[in-house]
Every structure is written in structure tokens, then in C-alpha cells.
PDB file of C-alpha atoms in Angstrom:
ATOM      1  CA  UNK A  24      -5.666 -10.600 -16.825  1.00 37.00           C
ATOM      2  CA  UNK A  25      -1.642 -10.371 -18.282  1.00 38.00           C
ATOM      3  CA  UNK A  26       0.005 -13.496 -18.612  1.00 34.00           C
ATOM      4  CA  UNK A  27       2.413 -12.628 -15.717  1.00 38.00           C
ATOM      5  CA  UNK A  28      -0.538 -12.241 -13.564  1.00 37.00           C
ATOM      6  CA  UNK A  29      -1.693 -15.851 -14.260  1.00 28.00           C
ATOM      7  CA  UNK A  30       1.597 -17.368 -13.884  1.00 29.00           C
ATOM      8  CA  UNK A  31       2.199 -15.432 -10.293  1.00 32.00           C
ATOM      9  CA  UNK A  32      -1.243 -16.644  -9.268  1.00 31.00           C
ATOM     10  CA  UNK A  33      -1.030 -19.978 -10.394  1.00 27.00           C
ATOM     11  CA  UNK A  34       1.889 -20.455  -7.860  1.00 31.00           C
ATOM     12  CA  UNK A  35       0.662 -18.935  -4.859  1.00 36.00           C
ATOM     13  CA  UNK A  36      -2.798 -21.119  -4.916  1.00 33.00           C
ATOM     14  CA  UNK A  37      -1.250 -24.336  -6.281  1.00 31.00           C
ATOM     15  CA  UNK A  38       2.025 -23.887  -4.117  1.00 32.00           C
ATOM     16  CA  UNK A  39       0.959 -21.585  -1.153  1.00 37.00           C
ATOM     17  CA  UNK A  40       3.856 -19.034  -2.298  1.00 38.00           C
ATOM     18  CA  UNK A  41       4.711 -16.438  -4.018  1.00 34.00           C
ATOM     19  CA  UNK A  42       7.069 -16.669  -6.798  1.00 38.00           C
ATOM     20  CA  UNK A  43       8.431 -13.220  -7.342  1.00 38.00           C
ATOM     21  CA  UNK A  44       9.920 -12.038 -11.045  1.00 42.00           C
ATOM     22  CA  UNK A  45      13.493 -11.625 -10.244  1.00 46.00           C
ATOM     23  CA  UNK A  46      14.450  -8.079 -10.180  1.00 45.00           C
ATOM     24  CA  UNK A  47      16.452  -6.845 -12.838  1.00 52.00           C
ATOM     25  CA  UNK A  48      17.900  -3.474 -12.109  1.00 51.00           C
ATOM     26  CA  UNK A  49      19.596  -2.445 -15.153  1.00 58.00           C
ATOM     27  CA  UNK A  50      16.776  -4.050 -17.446  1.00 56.00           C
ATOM     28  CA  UNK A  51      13.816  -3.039 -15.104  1.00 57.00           C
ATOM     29  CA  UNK A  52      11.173  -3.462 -17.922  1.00 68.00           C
ATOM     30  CA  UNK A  53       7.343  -2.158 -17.264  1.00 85.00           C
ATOM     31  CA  UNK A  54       6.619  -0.783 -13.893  1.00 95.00           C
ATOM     32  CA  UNK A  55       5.108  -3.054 -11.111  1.00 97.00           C
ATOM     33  CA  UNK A  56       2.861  -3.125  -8.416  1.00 98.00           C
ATOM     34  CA  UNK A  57       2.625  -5.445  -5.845  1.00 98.00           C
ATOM     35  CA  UNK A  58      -0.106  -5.684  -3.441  1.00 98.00           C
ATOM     36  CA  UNK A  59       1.440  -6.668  -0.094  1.00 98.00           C
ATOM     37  CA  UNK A  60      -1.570  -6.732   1.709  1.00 98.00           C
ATOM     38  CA  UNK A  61      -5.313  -5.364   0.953  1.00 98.00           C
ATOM     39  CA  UNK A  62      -7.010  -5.792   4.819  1.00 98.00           C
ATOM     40  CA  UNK A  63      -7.582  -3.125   7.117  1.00 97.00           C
ATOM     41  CA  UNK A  64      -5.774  -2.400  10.446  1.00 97.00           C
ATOM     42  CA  UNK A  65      -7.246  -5.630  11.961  1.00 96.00           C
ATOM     43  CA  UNK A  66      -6.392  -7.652   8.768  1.00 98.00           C
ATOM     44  CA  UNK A  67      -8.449 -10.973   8.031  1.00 98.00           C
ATOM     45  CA  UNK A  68      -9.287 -12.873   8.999  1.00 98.00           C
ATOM     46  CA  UNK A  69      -9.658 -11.265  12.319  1.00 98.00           C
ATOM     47  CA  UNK A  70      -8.750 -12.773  15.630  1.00 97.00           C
ATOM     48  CA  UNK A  71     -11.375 -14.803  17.338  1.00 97.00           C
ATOM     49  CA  UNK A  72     -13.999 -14.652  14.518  1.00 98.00           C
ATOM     50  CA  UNK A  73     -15.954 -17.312  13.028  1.00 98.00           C
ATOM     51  CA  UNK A  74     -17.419 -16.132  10.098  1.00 98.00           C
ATOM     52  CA  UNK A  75     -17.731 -17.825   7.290  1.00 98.00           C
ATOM     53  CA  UNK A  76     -14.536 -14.840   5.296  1.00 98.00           C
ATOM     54  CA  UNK A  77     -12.481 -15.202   8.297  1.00 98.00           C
ATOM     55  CA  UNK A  78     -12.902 -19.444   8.283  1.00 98.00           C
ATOM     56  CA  UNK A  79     -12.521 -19.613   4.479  1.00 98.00           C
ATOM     57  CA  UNK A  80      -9.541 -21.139   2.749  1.00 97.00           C
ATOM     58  CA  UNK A  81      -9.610 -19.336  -0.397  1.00 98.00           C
ATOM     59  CA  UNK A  82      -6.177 -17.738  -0.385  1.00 98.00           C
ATOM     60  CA  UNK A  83      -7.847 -14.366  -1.704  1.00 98.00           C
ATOM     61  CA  UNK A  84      -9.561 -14.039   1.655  1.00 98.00           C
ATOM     62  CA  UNK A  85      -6.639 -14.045   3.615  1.00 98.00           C
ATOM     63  CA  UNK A  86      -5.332 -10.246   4.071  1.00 98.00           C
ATOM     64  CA  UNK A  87      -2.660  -8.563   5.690  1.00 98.00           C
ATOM     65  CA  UNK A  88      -2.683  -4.646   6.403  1.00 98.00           C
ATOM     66  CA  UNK A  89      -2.686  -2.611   3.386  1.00 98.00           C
ATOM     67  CA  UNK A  90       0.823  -1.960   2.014  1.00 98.00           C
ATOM     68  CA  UNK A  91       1.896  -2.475  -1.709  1.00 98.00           C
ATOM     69  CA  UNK A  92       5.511  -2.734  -3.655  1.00 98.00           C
ATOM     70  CA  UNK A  93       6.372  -0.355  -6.936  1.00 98.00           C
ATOM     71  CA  UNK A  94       8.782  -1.001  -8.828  1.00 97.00           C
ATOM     72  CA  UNK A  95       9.217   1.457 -11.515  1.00 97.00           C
ATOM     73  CA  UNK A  96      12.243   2.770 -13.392  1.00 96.00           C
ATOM     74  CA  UNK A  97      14.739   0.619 -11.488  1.00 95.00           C
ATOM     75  CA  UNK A  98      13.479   2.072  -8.305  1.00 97.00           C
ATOM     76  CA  UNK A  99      11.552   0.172  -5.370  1.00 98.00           C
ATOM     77  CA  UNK A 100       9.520   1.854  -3.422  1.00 98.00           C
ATOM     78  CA  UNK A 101       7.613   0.486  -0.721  1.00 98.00           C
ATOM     79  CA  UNK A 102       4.025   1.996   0.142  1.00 99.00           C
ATOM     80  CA  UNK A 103       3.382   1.762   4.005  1.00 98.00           C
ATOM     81  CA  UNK A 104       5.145  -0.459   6.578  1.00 98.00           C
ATOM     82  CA  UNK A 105       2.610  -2.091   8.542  1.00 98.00           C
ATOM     83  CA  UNK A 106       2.891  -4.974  11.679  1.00 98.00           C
ATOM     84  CA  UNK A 107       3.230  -7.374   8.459  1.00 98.00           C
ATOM     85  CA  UNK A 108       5.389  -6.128   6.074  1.00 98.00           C
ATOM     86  CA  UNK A 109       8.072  -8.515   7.195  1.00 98.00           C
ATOM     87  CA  UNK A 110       5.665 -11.501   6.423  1.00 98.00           C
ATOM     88  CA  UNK A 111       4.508  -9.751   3.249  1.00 98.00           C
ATOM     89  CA  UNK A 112       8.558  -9.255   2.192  1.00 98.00           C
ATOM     90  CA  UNK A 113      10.192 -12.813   3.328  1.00 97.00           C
ATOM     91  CA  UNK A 114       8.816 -14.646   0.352  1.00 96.00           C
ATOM     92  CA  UNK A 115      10.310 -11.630  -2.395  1.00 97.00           C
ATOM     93  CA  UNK A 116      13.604 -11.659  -3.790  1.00 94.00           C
ATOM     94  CA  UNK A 117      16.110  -9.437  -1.178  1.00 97.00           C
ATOM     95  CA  UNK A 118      16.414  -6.514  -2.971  1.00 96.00           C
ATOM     96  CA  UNK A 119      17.499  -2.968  -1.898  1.00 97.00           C
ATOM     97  CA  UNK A 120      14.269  -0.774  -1.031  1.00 98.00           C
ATOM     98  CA  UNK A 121      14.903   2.423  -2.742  1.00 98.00           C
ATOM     99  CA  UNK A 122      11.939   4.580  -0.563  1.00 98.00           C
ATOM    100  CA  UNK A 123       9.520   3.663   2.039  1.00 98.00           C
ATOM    101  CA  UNK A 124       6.417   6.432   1.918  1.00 99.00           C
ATOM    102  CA  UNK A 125       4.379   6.304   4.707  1.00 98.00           C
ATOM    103  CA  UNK A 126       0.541   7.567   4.292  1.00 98.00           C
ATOM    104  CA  UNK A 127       0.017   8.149   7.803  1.00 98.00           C
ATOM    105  CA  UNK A 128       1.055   7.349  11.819  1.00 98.00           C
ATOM    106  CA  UNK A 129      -1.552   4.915  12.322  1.00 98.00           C
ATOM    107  CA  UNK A 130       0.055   1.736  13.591  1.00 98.00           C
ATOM    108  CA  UNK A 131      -1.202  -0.504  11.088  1.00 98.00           C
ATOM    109  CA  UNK A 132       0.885   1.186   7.798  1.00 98.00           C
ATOM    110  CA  UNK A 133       4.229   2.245  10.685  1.00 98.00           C
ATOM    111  CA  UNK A 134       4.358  -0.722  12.607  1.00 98.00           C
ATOM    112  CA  UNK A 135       6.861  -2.605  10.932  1.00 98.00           C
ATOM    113  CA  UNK A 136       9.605  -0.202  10.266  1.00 98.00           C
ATOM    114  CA  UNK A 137      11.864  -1.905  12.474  1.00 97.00           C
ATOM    115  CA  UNK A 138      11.645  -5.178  10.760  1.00 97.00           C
ATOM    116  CA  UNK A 139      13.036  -3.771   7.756  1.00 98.00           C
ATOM    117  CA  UNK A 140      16.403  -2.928   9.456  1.00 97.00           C
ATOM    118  CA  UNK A 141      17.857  -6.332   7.726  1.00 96.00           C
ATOM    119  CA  UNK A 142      17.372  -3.736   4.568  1.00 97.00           C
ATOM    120  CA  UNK A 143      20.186  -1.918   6.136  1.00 96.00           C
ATOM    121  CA  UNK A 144      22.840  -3.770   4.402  1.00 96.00           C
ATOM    122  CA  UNK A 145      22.363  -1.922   1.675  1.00 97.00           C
ATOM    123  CA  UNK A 146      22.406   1.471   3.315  1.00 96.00           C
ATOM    124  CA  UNK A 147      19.904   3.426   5.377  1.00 97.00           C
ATOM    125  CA  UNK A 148      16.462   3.458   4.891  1.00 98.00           C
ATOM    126  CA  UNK A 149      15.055   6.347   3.059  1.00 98.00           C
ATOM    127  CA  UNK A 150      11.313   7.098   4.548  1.00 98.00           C
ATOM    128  CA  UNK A 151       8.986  10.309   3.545  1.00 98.00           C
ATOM    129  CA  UNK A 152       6.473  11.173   5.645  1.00 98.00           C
ATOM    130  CA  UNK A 153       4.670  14.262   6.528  1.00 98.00           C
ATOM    131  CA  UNK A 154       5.129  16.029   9.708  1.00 98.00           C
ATOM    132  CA  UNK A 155       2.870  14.196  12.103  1.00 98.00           C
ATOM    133  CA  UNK A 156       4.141  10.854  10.669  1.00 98.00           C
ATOM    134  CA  UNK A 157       7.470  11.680  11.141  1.00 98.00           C
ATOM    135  CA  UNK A 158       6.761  12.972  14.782  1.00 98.00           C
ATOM    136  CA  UNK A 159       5.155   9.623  15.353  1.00 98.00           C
ATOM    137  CA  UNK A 160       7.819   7.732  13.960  1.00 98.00           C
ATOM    138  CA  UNK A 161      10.141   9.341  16.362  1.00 97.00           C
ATOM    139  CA  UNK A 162       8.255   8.989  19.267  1.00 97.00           C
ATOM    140  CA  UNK A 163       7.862   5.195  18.854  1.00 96.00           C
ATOM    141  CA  UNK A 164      11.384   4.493  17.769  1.00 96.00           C
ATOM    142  CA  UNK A 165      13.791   7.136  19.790  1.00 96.00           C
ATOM    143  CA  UNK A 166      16.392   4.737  19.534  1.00 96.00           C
ATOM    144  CA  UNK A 167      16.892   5.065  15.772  1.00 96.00           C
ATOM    145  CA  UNK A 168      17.478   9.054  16.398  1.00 96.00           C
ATOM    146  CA  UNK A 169      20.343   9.368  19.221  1.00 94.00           C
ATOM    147  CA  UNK A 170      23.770  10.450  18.827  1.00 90.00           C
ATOM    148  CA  UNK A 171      24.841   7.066  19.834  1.00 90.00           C
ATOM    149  CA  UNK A 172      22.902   4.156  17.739  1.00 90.00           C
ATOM    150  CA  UNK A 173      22.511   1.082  19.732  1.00 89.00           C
ATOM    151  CA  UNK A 174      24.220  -1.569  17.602  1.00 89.00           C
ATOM    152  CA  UNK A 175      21.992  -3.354  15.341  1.00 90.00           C
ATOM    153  CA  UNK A 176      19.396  -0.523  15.213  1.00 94.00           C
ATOM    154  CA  UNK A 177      17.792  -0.065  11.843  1.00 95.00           C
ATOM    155  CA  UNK A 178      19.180   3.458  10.399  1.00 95.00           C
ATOM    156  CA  UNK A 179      16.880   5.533   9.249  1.00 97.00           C
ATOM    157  CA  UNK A 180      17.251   8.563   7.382  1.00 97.00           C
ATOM    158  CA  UNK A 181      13.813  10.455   7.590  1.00 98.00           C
ATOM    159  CA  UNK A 182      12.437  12.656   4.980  1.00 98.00           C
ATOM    160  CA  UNK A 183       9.836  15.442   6.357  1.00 98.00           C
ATOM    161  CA  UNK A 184       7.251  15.774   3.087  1.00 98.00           C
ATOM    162  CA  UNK A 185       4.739  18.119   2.230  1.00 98.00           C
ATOM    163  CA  UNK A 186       1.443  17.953   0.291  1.00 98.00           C
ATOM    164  CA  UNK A 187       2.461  19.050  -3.424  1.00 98.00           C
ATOM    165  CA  UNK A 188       6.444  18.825  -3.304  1.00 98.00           C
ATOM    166  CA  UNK A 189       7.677  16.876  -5.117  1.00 98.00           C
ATOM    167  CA  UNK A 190       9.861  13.888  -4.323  1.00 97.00           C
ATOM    168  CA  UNK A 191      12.846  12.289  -6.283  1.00 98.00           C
ATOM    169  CA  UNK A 192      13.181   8.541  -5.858  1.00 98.00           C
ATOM    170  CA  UNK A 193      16.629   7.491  -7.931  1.00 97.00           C
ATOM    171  CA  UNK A 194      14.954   9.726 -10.930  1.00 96.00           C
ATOM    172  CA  UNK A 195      11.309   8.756  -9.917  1.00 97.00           C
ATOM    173  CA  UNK A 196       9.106  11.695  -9.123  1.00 97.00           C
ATOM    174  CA  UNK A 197       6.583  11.234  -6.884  1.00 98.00           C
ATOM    175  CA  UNK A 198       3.914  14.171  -5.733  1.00 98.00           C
ATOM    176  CA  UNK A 199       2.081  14.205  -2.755  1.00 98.00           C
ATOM    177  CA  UNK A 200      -1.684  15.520  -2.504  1.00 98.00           C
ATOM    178  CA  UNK A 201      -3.386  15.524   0.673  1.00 98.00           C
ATOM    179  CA  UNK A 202      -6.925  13.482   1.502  1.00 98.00           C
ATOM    180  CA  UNK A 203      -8.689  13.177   4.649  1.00 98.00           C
ATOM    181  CA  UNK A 204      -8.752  10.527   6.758  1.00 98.00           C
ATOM    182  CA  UNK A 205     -11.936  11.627   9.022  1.00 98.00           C
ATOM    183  CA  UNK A 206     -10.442  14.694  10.090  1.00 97.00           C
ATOM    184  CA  UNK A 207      -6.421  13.411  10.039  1.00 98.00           C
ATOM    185  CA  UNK A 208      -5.010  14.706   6.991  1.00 98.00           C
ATOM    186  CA  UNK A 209      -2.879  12.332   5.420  1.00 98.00           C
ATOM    187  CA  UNK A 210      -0.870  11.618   2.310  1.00 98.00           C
ATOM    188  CA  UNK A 211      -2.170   9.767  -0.966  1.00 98.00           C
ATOM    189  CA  UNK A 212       1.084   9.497  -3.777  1.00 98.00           C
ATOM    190  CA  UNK A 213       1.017   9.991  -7.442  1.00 98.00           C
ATOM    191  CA  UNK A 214       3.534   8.281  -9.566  1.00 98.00           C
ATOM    192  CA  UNK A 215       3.045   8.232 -13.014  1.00 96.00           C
ATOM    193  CA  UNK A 216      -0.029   7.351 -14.020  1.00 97.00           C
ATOM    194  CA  UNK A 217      -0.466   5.448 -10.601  1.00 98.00           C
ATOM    195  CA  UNK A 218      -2.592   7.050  -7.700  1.00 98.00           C
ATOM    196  CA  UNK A 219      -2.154   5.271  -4.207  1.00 98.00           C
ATOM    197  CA  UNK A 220      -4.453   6.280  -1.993  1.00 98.00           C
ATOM    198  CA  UNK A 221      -5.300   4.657   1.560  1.00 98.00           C
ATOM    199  CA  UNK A 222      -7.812   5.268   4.461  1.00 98.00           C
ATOM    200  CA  UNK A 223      -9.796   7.946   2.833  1.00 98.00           C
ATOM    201  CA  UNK A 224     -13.179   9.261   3.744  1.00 98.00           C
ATOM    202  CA  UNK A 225     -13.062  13.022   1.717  1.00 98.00           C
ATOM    203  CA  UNK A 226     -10.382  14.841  -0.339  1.00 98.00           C
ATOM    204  CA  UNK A 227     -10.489  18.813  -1.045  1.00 98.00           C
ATOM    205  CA  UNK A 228     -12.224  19.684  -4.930  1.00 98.00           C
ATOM    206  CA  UNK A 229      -8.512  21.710  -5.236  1.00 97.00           C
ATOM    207  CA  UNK A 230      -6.549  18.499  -4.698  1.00 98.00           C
ATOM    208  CA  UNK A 231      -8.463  16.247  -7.863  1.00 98.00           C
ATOM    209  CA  UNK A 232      -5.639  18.745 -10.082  1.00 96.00           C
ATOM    210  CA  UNK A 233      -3.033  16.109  -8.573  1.00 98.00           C
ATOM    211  CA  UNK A 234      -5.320  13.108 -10.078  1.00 98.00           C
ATOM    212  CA  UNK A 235      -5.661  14.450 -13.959  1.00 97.00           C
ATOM    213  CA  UNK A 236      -4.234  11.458 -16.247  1.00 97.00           C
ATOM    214  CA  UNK A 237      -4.091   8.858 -13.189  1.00 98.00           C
ATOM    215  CA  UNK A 238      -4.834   5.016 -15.304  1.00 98.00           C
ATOM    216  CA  UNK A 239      -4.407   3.390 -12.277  1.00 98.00           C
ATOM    217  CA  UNK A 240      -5.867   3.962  -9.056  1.00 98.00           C
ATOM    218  CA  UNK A 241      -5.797   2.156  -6.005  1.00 98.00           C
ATOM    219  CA  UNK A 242      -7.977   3.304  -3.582  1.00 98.00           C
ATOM    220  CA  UNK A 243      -9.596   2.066   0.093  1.00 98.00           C
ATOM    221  CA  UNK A 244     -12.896   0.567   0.412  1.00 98.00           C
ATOM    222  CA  UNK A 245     -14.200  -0.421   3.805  1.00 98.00           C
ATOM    223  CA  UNK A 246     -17.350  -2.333   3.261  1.00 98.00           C
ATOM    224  CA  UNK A 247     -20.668  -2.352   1.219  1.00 98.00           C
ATOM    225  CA  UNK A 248     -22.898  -0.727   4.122  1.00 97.00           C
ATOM    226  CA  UNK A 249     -23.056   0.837   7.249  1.00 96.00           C
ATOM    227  CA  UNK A 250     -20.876   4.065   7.256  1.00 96.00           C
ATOM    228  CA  UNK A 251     -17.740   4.771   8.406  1.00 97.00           C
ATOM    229  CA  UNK A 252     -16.598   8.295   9.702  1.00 97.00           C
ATOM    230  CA  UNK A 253     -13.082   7.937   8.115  1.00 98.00           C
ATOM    231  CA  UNK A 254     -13.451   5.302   5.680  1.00 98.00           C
ATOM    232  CA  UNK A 255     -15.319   5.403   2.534  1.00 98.00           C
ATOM    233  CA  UNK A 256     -17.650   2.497   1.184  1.00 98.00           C
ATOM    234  CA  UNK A 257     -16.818   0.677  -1.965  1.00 98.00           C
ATOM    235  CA  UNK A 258     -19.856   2.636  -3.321  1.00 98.00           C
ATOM    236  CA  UNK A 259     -18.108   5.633  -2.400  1.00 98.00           C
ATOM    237  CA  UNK A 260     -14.887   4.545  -3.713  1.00 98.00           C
ATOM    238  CA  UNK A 261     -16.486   3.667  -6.917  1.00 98.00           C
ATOM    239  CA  UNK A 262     -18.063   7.379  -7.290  1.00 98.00           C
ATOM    240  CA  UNK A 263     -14.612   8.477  -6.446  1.00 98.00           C
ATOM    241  CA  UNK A 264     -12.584   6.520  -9.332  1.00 98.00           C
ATOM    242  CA  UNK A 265     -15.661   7.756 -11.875  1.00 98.00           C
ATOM    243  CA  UNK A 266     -14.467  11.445 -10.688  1.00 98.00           C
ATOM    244  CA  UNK A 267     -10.732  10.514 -11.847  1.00 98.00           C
ATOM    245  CA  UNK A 268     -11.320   8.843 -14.265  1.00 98.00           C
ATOM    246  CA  UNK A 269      -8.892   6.225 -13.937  1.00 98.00           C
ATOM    247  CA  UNK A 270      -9.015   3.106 -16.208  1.00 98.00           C
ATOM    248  CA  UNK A 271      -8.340   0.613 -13.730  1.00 98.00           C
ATOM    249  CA  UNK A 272      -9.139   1.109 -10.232  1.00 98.00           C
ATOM    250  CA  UNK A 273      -7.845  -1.821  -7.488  1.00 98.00           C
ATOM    251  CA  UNK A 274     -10.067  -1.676  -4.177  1.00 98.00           C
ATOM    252  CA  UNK A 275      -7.831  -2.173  -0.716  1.00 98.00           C
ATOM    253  CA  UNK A 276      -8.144  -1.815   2.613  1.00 98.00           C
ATOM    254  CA  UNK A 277     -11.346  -4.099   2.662  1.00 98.00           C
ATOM    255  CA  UNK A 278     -12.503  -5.720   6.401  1.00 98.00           C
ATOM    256  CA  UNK A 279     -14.084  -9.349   6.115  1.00 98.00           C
ATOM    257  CA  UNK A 280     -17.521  -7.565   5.850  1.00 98.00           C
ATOM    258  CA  UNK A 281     -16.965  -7.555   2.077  1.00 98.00           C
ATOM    259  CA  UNK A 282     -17.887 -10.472   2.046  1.00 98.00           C
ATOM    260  CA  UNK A 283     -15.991 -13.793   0.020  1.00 98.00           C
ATOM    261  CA  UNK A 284     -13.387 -12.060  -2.748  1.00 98.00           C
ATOM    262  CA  UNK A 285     -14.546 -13.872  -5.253  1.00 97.00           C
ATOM    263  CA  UNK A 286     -18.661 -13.128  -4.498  1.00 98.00           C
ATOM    264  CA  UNK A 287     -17.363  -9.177  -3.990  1.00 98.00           C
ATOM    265  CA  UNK A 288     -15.409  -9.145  -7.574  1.00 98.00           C
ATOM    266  CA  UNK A 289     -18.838 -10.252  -9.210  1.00 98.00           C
ATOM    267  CA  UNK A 290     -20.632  -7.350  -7.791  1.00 98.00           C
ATOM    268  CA  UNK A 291     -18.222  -4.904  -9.013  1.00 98.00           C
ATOM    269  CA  UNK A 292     -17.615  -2.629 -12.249  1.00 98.00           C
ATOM    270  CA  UNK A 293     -15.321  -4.611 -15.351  1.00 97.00           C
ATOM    271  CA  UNK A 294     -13.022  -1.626 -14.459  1.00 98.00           C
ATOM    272  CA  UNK A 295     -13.139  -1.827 -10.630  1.00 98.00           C
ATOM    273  CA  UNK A 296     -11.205  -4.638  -8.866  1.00 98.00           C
ATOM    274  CA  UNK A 297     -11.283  -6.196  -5.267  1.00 98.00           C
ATOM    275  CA  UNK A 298      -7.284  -6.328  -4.840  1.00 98.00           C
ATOM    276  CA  UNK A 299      -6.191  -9.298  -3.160  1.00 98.00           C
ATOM    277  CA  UNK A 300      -2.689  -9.849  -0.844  1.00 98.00           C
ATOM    278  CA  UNK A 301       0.193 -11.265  -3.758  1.00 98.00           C
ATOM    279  CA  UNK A 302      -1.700 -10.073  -6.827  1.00 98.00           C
ATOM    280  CA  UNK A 303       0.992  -8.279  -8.964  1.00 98.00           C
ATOM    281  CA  UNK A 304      -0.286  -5.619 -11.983  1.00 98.00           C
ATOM    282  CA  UNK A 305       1.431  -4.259 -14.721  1.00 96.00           C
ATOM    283  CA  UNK A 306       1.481  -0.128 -14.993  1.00 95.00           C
TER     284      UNK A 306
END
């Protein structure tokens, strides 16, 4: 673990809060990723259970929806924009969001767009999607895409994306690739020698070319058993990292099934982590 890691996890379980680095954007320094939230699209703990995940009080069993925070280069892009991500972005410093890249339509990584309209005072909001995501988008939020804006709308300037264009984010390239979500295809990013991939259950043999060099990959993980037809296992996720290669790989997207963080991270792989909502790497 990196000194900054200990120091931002020190505060949140001794204080209950994150305590962000301050954002420096002329001095950015090494690129970081923040995971915003690491639970699936009924987060944990889940409403009305009793288990003994969804009744713990370790902080690292709490999770919201999957959504994460790079910032790279003097650019901040956020990764998905769940029914959380205003929760997951009140305690950070107010900073301009530089790109929002949506993986897919499902509600829990769209939900929250409109909660990041106070973002707006810095301009519109820049958000890549692919086709059906943008189509979604629309269809939930006409009222960000009429002649006349209602007053107070969040203003968003939409960016159609394909599988293996690239993308510039304020000199930041970002590509693409295409994985399967059952049989939805949706978007996983590469940037740098980051992968980001979420609510995966296959990806194409011609799409790995996109994951040559990746050091870091993050990558969903459902459960330990019982199969999933769009989500992998974290036995499959753990084949999948061995086929990249990656040096680190960071495990999201988890349901309380996993069973306690701390239990899961002790069944894992030295290179594999459970990510956990707040934890903050260094790429």
C-alpha cells in the first residue's frame, strides 16, 4: 500500500470521511483513481436484508454503484454516473469534471447525470457514450435536448462514441473496445496503462489487441458461485486479468454475496484486489 493510500484511509475509518488531495491543475503530479463506488446496481448493503455484509459496520462493506474518478494529466474524468454519484462527489474538492464516459444505459452507471448539473458552472458537461447510451440518455432526460432549456437544466453536450475511436480528453486519449454485457454490447475504456472495465460476462479474442500493456485493470466481479448470464465470477475475472496480464487488477461491481471485504481480500491473488468505495490508487 502507498503512503497516500494509508493516509486517505486512515481518515475515512477514524473520521467517517473522505479527505480528498486537493487538486492541483497546473502541478497535477501522478495519475489517480478513485473508486467512487464498487457495489452492483442494488449497492450494499441492500434494502431490507439482514445478513451479516449488509448489517456490518466495517466501512469497506458499505458500497455504492460502481463508478470511479481519474485524474490524469490535469484532466478529470469521471467513469459512470450512477443514482449515487452525487453522494460519492459531495465529500471531494469541487472541481471542474473534464469528461463523464458512460459504459452503458443501465440505470445504475446513468442515473445520476442530472445531479451533476451544479458542475455546470464551469461549462457544459462533456459525456461519451455509444449509440444506445446516448439514445437512452435522451429518452430519460428530453429536457436537456430542446431548443428552449428549462432554466436550471443541467447542459449537456453529448458525445456519440464508437468502439476503437479514439477520444481526446484536454490531451488525454482514451480508446474504446467493446465487451459484452450478456448479449448488450457495451463500452470498457483504456487510458494509459489503465483498463476500466464494468458489467462484463465475455469480450471478442479481436478486442484483447486494445488490452496489450494495460498495468492496471479494474474489472467486475459478481460473486464467488452460482453463475450469472451477464456477469462474470471473481474466478472468471481472475482468469481474465491472467489473459492481460495486468500487474494490478482492482475487483468492482461485487454484491454482498462476496462475502465480508476483508475475509474476500484473503482469498484472493497478492496481485488481485477487492476494491472498496473511497480507496484511491496511484497509476
Amino acid at each position: 500500500m502507498k503512503p497516500q493510500e494509508r493516509t486517505l484511509i486512515t481518515g475515512i475509518e477514524q473520521q467517517g470521511v473522505y479527505a480528498p488531495v486537493p487538486f492541483d491543475a497546473e502541478h497535477p503530479g501522478p495519475a489517480r483513481l478513485r473508486f467512487l463506488g464498487t457495489g452492483t446496481s442494488a449497492g450494499v448493503p441492500i434494502l431490507g436484508c439482514r445478513c451479516a455484509v449488509c448489517m456490518s459496520d466495517n466501512p469497506r462493506d458499505k458500497r455504492f454503484r460502481t463508478a470511479a474518478l481519474l485524474d490524469i494529466n490535469g484532466a478529470r474524468i469521471l467513469l459512470d454516473a450512477g443514482p449515487d454519484i452525487r453522494q460519492q462527489l459531495m465529500p471531494l474538492e469541487f472541481q471542474p469534471i473534464d469528461a463523464i464516459l458512460l459504459t452503458h444505459v443501465h440505470y445504475d452507471h446513468v442515473g445520476g447525470l442530472d445531479d451533476l448539473r451544479g458542475f455546470c458552472v464551469f461549462g457544459d458537461l462533456h459525456v461519451y457514450a455509444d449509440e444506445i447510451t446516448s439514445d437512452g440518455v435522451r429518452r430519460t432526460m428530453p429536457y436537456c435536448f430542446t431548443d428552449k432549456l428549462y432554466p436550471g437544466v443541467p447542459k449537456v453536450n453529448l458525445h456519440t462514441i464508437h468502439p476503437h475511436e479514439e477520444i481526446d480528453v484536454k490531451g488525454v486519449k482514451v480508446m474504446p473496445f467493446e465487451v459484452m454485457h450478456g448479449k448488450l454490447p457495451i463500452l470498457g475504456y483504456r487510458i494509459g496503462n489503465l483498463a476500466y472495465i464494468t458489467d462484463m460476462k465475455t469480450i471478442a479474442d479481436e478486442e484483447m489487441h486494445y488490452l496489450e500493456g494495460v498495468e492496471t485493470l479494474v474489472v467486475n466481479a459478481l460473486r464467488w458461485e452460482k453463475p450469472h448470464h451477464s456477469h462474470m465470477l471473481i474466478d472468471d475475472a481472475i482468469a481474465f486479468a491472467r489473459r492481460v496480464g495486468a500487474k494490478q487488477t482492482y475487483l468492482v461491481h461485487v454484491t454482498h454475496q462476496v462475502g465480508f471485504h476483508d475475509e474476500a481480500e484473503s482469498r484472493l491473488p497478492a496481485d488481485i484486489h477487492l476494491a472498496y468505495d473511497t480507496l484511491e490508487i496511484e497509476l
